[in-house]
Coordinates of C-alpha atoms and ligand atoms in Angstrom, one line a residue:
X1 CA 9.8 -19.3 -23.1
X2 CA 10.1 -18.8 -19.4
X3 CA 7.0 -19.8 -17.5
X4 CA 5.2 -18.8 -14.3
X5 CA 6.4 -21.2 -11.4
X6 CA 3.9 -23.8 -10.6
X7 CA 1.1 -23.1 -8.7
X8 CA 1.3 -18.9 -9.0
X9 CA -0.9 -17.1 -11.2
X10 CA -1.4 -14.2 -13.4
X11 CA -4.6 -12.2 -12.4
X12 CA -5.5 -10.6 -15.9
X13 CA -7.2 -7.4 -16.1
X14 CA -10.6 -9.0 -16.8
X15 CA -10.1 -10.7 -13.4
X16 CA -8.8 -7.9 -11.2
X17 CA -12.4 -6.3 -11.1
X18 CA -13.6 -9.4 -9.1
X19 CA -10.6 -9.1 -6.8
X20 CA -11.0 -5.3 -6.7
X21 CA -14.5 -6.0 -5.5
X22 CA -14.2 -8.3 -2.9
X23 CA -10.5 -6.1 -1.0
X24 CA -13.5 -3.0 -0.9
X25 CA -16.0 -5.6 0.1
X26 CA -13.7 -6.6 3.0
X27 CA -12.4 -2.9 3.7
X28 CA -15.5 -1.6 3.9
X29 CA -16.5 -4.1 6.3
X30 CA -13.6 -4.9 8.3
X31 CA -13.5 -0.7 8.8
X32 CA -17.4 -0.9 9.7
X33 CA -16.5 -3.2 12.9
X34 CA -13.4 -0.8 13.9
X35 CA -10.6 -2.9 12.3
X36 CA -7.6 -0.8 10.9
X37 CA -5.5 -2.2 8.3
X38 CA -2.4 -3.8 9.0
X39 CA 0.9 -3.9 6.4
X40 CA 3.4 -6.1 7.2
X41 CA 6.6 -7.0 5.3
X42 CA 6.5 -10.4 2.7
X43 CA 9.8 -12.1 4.5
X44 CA 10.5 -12.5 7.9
X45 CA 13.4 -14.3 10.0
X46 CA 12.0 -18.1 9.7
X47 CA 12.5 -18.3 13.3
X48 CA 9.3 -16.2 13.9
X49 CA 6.9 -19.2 11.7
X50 CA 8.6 -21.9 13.6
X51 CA 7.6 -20.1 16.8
X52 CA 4.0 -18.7 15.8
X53 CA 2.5 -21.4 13.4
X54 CA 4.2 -24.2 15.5
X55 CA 7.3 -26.6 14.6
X56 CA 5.0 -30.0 14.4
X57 CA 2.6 -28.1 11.5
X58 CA 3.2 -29.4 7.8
X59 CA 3.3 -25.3 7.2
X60 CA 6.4 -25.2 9.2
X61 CA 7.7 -28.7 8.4
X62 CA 6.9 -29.2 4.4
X63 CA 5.7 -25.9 2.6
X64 CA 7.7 -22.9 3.1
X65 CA 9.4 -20.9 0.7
X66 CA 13.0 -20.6 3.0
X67 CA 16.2 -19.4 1.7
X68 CA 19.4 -17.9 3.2
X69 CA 19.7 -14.5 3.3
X70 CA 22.6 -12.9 1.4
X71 CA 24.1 -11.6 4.5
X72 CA 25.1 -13.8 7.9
X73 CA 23.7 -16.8 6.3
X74 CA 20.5 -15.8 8.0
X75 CA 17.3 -17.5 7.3
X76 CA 14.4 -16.1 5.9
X77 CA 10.9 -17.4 4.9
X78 CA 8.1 -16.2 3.0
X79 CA 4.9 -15.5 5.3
X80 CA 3.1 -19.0 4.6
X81 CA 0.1 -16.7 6.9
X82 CA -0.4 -13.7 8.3
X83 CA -1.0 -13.6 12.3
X84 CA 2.8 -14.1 13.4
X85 CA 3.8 -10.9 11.9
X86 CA 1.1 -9.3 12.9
X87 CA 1.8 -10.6 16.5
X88 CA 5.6 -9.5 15.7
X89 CA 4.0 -6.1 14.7
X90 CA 2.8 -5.5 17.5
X91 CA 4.9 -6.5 20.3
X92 CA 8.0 -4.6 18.0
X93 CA 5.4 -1.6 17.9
X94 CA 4.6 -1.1 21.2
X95 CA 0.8 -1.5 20.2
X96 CA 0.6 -4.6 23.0
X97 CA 0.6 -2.1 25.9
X98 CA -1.9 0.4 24.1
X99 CA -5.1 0.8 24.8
X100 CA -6.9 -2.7 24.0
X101 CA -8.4 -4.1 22.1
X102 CA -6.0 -3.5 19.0
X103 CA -8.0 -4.5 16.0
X104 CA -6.1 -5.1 12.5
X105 CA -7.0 -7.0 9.5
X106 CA -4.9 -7.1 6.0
X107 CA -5.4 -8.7 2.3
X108 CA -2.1 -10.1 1.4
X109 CA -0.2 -12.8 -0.7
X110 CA 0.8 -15.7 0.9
X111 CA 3.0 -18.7 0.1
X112 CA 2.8 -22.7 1.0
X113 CA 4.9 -25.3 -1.4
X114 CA 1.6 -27.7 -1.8
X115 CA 0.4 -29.7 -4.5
X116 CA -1.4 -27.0 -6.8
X117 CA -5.4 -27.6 -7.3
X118 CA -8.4 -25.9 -7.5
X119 CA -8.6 -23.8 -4.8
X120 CA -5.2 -24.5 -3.7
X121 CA -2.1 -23.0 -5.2
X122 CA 1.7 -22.2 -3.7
X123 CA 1.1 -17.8 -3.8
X124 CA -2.2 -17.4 -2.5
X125 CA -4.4 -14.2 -1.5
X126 CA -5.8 -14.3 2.0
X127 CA -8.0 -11.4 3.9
X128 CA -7.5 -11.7 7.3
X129 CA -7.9 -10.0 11.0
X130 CA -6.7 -10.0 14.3
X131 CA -8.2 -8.8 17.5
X132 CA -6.1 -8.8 20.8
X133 CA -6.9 -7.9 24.4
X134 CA -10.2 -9.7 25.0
X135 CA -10.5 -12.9 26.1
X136 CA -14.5 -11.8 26.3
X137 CA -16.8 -14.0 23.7
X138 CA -17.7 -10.5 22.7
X139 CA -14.4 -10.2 20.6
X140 CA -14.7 -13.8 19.3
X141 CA -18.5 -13.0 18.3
X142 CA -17.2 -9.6 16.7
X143 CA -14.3 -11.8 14.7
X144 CA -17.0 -14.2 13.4
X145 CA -19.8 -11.4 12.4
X146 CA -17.0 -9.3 10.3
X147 CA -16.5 -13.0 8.6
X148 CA -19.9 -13.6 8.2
X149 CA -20.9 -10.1 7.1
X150 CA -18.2 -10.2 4.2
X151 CA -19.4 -13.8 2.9
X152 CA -23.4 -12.2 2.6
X153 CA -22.1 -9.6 1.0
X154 CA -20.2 -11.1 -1.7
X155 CA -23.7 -12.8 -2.5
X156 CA -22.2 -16.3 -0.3
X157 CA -25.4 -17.8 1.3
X158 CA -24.7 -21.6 0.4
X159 CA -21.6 -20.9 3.6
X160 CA -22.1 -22.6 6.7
X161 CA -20.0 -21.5 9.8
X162 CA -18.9 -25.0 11.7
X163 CA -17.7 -24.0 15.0
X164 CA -16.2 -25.9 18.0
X165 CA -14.2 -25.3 21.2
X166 CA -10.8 -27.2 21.2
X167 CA -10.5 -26.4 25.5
X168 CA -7.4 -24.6 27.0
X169 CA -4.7 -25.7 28.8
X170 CA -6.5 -27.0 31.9
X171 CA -9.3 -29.0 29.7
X172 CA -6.4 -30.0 27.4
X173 CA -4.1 -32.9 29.1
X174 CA -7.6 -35.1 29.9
X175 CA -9.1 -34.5 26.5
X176 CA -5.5 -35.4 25.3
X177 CA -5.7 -38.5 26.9
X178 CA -8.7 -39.8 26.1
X179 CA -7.9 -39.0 22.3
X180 CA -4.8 -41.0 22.7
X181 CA -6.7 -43.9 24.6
X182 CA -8.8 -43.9 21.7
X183 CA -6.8 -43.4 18.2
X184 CA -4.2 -46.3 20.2
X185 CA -6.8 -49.5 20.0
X186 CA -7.3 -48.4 16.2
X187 CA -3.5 -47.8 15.6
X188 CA -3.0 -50.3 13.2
X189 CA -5.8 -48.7 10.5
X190 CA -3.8 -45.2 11.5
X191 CA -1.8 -43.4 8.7
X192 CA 1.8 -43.1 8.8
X193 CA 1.4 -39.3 9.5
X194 CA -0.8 -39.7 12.0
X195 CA 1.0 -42.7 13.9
X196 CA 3.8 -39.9 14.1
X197 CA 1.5 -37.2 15.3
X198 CA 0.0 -39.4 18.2
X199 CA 2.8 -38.9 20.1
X200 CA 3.4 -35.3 19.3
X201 CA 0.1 -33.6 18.5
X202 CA -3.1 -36.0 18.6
X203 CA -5.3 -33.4 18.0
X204 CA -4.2 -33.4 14.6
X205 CA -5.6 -36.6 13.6
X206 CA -8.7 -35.3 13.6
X207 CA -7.9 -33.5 10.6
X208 CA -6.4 -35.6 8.3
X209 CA -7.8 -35.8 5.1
X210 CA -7.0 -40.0 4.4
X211 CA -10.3 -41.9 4.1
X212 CA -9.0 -44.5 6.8
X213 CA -8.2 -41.9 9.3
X214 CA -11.1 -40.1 8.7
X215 CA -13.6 -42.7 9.0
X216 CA -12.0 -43.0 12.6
X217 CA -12.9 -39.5 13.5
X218 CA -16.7 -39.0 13.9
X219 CA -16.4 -41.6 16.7
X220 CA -13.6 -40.1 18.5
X221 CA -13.7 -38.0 22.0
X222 CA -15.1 -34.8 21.3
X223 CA -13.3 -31.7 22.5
X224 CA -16.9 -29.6 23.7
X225 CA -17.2 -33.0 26.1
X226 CA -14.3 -32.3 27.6
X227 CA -14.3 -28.3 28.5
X228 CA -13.3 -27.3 32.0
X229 CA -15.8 -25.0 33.3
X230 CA -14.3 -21.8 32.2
X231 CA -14.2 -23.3 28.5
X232 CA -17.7 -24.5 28.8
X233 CA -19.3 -20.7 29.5
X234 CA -17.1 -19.3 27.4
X235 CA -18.5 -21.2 24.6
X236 CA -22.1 -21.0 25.8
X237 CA -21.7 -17.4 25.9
X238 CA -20.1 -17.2 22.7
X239 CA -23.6 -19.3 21.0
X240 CA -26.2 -17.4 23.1
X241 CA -24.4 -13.6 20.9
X242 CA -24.6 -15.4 17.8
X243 CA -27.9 -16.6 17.9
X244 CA -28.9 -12.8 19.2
X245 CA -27.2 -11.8 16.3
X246 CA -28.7 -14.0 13.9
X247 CA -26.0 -15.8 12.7
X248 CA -26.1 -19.1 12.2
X249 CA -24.0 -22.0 12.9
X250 CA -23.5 -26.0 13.4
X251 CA -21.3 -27.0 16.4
X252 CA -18.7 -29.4 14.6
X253 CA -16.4 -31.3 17.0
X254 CA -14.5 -32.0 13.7
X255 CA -13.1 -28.7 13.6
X256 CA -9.9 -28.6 15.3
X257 CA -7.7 -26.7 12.9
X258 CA -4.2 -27.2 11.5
X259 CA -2.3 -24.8 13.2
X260 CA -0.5 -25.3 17.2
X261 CA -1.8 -21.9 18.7
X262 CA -5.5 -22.2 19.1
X263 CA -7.6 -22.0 21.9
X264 CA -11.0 -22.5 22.7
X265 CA -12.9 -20.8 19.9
X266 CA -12.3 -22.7 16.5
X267 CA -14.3 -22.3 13.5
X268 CA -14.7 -22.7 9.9
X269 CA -17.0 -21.1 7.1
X270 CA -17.2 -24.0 4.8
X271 CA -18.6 -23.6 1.1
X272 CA -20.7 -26.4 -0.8
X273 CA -20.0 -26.7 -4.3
X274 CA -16.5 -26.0 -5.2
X275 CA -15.0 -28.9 -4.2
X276 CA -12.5 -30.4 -2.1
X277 CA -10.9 -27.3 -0.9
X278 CA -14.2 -26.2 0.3
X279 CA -13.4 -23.9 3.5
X280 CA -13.1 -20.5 2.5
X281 CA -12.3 -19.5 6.3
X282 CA -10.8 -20.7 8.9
X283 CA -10.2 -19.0 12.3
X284 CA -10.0 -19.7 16.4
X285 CA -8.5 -18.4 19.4
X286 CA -5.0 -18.2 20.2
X287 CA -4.7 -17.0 24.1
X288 CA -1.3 -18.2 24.1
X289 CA 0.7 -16.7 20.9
X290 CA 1.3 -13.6 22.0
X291 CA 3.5 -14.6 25.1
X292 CA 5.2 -17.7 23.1
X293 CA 6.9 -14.6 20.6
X294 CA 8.2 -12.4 23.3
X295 CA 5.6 -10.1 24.5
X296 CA 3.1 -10.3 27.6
X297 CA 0.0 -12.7 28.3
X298 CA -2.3 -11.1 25.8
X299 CA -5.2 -13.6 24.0
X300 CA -6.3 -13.4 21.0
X301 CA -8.5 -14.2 17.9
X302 CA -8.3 -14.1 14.3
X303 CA -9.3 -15.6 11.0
X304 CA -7.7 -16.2 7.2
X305 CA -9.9 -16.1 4.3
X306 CA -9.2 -17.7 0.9
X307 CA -9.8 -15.0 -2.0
X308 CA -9.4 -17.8 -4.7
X309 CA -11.7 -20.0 -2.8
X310 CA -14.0 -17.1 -2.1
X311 CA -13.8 -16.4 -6.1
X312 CA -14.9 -20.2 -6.9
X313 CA -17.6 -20.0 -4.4
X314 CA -19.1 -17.1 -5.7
X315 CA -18.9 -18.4 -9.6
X316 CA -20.5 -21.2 -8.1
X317 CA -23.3 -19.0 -6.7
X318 CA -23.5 -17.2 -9.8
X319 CA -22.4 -13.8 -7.9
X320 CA -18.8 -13.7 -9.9
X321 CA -19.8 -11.1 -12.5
X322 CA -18.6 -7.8 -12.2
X323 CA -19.8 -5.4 -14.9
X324 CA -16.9 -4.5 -17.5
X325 CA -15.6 -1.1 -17.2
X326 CA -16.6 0.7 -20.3
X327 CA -16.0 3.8 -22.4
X328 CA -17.8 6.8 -22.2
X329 CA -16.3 7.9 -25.7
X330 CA -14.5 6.6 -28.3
X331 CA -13.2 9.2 -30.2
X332 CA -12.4 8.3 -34.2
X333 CA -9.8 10.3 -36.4
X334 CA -9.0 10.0 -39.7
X335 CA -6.0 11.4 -41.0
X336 CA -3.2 12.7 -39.1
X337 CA -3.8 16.3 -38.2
X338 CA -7.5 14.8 -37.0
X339 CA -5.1 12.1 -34.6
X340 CA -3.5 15.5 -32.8
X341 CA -7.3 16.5 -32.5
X342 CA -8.3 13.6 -31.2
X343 CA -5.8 13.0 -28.7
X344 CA -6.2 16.4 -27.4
X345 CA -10.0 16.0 -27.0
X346 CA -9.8 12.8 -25.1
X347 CA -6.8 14.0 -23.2
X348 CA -9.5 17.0 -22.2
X349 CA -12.3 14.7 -21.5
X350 CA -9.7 12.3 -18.8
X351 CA -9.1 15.7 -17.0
X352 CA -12.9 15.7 -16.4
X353 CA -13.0 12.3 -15.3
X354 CA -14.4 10.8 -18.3
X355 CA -12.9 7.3 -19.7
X356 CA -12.2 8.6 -23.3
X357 CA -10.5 6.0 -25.8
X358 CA -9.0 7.1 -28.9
X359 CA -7.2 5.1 -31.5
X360 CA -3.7 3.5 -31.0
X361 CA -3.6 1.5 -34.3
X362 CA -4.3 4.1 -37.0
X363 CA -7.1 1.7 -38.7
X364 CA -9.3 2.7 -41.1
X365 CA -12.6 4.1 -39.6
X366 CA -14.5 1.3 -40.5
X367 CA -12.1 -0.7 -38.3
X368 CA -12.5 2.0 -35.7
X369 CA -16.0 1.9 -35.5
X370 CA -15.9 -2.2 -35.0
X371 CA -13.2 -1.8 -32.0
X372 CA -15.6 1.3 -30.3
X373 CA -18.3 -1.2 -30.6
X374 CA -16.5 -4.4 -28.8
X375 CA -15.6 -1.6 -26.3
X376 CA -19.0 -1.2 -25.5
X377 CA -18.6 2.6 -26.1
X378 CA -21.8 5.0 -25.1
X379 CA -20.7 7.5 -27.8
X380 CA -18.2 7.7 -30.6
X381 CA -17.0 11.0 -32.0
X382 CA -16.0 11.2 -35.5
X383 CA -13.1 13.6 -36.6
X384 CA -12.0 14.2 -40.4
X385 CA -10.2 17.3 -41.4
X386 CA -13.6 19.2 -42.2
X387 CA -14.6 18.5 -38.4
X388 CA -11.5 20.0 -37.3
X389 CA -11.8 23.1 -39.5
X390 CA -14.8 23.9 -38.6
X391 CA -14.4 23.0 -34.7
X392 CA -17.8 20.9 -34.8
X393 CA -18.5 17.7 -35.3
X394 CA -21.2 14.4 -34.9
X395 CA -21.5 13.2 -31.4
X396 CA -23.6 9.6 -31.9
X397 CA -25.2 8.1 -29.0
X398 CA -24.4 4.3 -29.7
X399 CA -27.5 2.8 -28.2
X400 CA -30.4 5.4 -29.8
X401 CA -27.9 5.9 -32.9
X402 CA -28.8 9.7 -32.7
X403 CA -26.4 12.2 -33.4
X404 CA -25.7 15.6 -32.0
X405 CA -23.9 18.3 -33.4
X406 CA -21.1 19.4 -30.7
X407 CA -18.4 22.1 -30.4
X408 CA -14.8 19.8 -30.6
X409 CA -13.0 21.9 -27.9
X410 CA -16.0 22.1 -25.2
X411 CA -18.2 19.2 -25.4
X412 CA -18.9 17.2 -22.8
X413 CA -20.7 13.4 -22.4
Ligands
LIG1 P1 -6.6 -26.1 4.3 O1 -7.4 -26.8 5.3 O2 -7.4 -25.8 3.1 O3 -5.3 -26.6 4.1 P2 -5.5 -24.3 6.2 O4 -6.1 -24.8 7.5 O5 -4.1 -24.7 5.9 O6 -6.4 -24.7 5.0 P3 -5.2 -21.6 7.1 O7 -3.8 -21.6 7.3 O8 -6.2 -21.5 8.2 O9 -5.6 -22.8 6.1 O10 -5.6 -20.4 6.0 C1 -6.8 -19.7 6.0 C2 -7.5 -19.8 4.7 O11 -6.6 -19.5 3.6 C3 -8.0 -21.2 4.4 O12 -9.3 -21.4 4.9 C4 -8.1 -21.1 2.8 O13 -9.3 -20.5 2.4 C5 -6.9 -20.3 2.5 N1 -5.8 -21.1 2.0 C6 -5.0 -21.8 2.8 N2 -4.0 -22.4 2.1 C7 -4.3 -22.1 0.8 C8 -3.7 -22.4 -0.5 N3 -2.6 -23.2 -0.6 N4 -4.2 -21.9 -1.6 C9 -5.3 -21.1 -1.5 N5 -5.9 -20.8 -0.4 C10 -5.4 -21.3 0.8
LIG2 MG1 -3.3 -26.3 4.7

């Protein structure tokens, strides 16, 4: 048998309610703050990741899904995220000289070649938005509240938001520098990856994940010591709206993200309880993306959210269940001119917007009445060929067990 590749997955119709619920959750709210949704295609010219998520990111160097086109050798890759198309979007739109802020958000499949594990698989669902225009704290507070507002309403209080600033260009090269000065007198307890990434991208050690490297990290230079003056306000301005707004937050100078384009603003809405892939959001500023793929200085923030990791957080916080869709009628022939009956009469109740079921497997009624009862029917109507000569027949109310006499062809439940 051919299998699923590794690390996709089959969402089965008694999982697609959850997902159903959390895509309105997030369209409900991502609408409520002014965000309109955003469809961009699966493949794009590779060259657009290596410019938007950065050539020094494992995203760009190990995990993504790139294969040459069919014609001119061309090479495409699989979004591995969402905000360089969206950036592509709009600069190939014309949106980036409309009126600003342009606010989009979209729920979409993405693809990384990882190692699969809970809460980390190679197709992946991720809500996410992007807000361009505003370099005021005001859009970044805006970004973080639609975040925040989607994880309380999925039920998510057990999420904390960790936020940081990483600095901009003019904090950057001193903060740089003293991050060098200080991973170099521990280089020899340094991972291989991260001996590379000195050199090229030191911030980046303060992510990695190996125990050695990250022991070295709580003692390290913190970026928020190190913000120029413009960085600093923005920041302070940033915490004085989110405490007005009553959303609450830990400043972590851990946070530094994986990707090359933020700025300032970082954060991350971390879950406890569902183990090591625990951050079900990460998001920051990226004031300089915009310009690197071709269009004019405009800033920007955005965020990604995990919908499988938002899924194991809420089954860890006992808000997973969604009620089971089920019939209003179940509808029971016996015999075949009964079937034609039958079919008609749920066919009439559909039309009316009532879930109807009626039997596919010609079983015995007996059998019927079993199946109506593991579909959780609130009626069953029971049709023999003296029900459908005389156009009337029992309509039982599963829970009270009481039965009605109805007419067949104008009945309703
Ligand atoms: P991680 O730190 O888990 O590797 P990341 O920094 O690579 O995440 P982003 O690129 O910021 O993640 O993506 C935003 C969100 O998408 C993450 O916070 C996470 O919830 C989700 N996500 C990222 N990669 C995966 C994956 N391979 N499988 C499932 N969800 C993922
Ligand atoms: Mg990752």
């Amino acid at each position: 048998m051919i299998q699923k590749i590794k690390g996709t997955m089959d969402i089965l119709p008694d999982e697609t309610p959850l997902f159903r619920k959390i895509e309105a959750i997030v369209r409900e709210e991502a609408e409520r703050y002014g965000f309109g949704e955003i469809r961009t295609p699966t493949f794009e010219n590779t060259d657009l990741f290596v410019r938007g998520v950065g050539d020094t990111t494992d995203v760009v160097q190990k995990e993504m899904y790139t294969f040459a086109d069919r014609d001119e050798g061309r090479s495409i890759s699989l979004r591995p995220e969402g905000t360089a198309s969206v950036v592509r979007a709009l600069i190939e739109n014309g949106l980036h000289v409309a009126a600003m802020p342009q606010k989009f958000y979209y729920i979409i499949n993405c693809f990384r070649h990882e190692a699969p594990q809970a809460g980390r698989s190679r197709e992946f669902f991720q809500f996410g938005t992007e807000t361009f225009g505003s370099e005021s704290p005001t859009a970044d507070a805006t970004v973080i509240a639609v975040a925040a507002s989607v994880l309380s309403r999925l039920g998510l209080r057990g999420v904390t938001l960790h936020l940081n600033s990483i600095g901009c260009k003019c904090c950057r090269p001193a903060y740089r520098e003293a991050l060098v000065g200080y991973y170099k007198s521990n280089e020899a307890t340094l991972c291989d990856t991260c001996r590379d990434r000195l050199g090229r991208n030191p911030l980046r050690l303060l992510d990695c994940k190996n125990p050695e490297c990250a022991a070295l990290a709580p003692a390290a230079p913190r970026t928020v010591d190190h913000l120029c003056e413009g960085c600093r306000a923005h920041f302070d301005e940033l915490c004085s709206m989110l405490d007005a707004m009553g959303i609450s937050y830990t400043v972590d100078p851990s946070i530094v993200r994986g990707l090359d384009y933020y700025t300032r603003t970082v954060f991350e809405f971390i879950a406890d309880g569902i183990g090591a892939q625990s951050t079900v959001c990460g998001g920051g500023r990226y004031d300089g993306l915009v310009e690197s793929l071709g269009g004019p200085a405009l800033p920007g923030i955005g965020f990604g959210m995990g919908i499988t990791r938002l899924i194991l957080a809420m089954r860890a916080a006992g808000t997973a269940d969604v009620p089971a869709v089920t019939p209003r009628i179940y509808v029971a022939p016996l015999g075949k001119a009964a079937t034609v009956t039958a079919m008609a009469t749920c066919e009439r109740l559909r039309r009316a917007g009532i879930y109807a079921e009626c039997d596919l497997m010609e079983r015995s009624l007996k059998a019927q009445m079993k199946y109506a009862g593991k579909l959780g029917a609130a009626y069953t109507l029971i049709l023999g060929d003296t029900e459908v000569a005389s156009g009337r027949a029992q309509l039982r109310d599963m829970q009270s067990g009481e039965q009605t006499e109805v007419d067949i062809a104008t009945f309703t439940v």
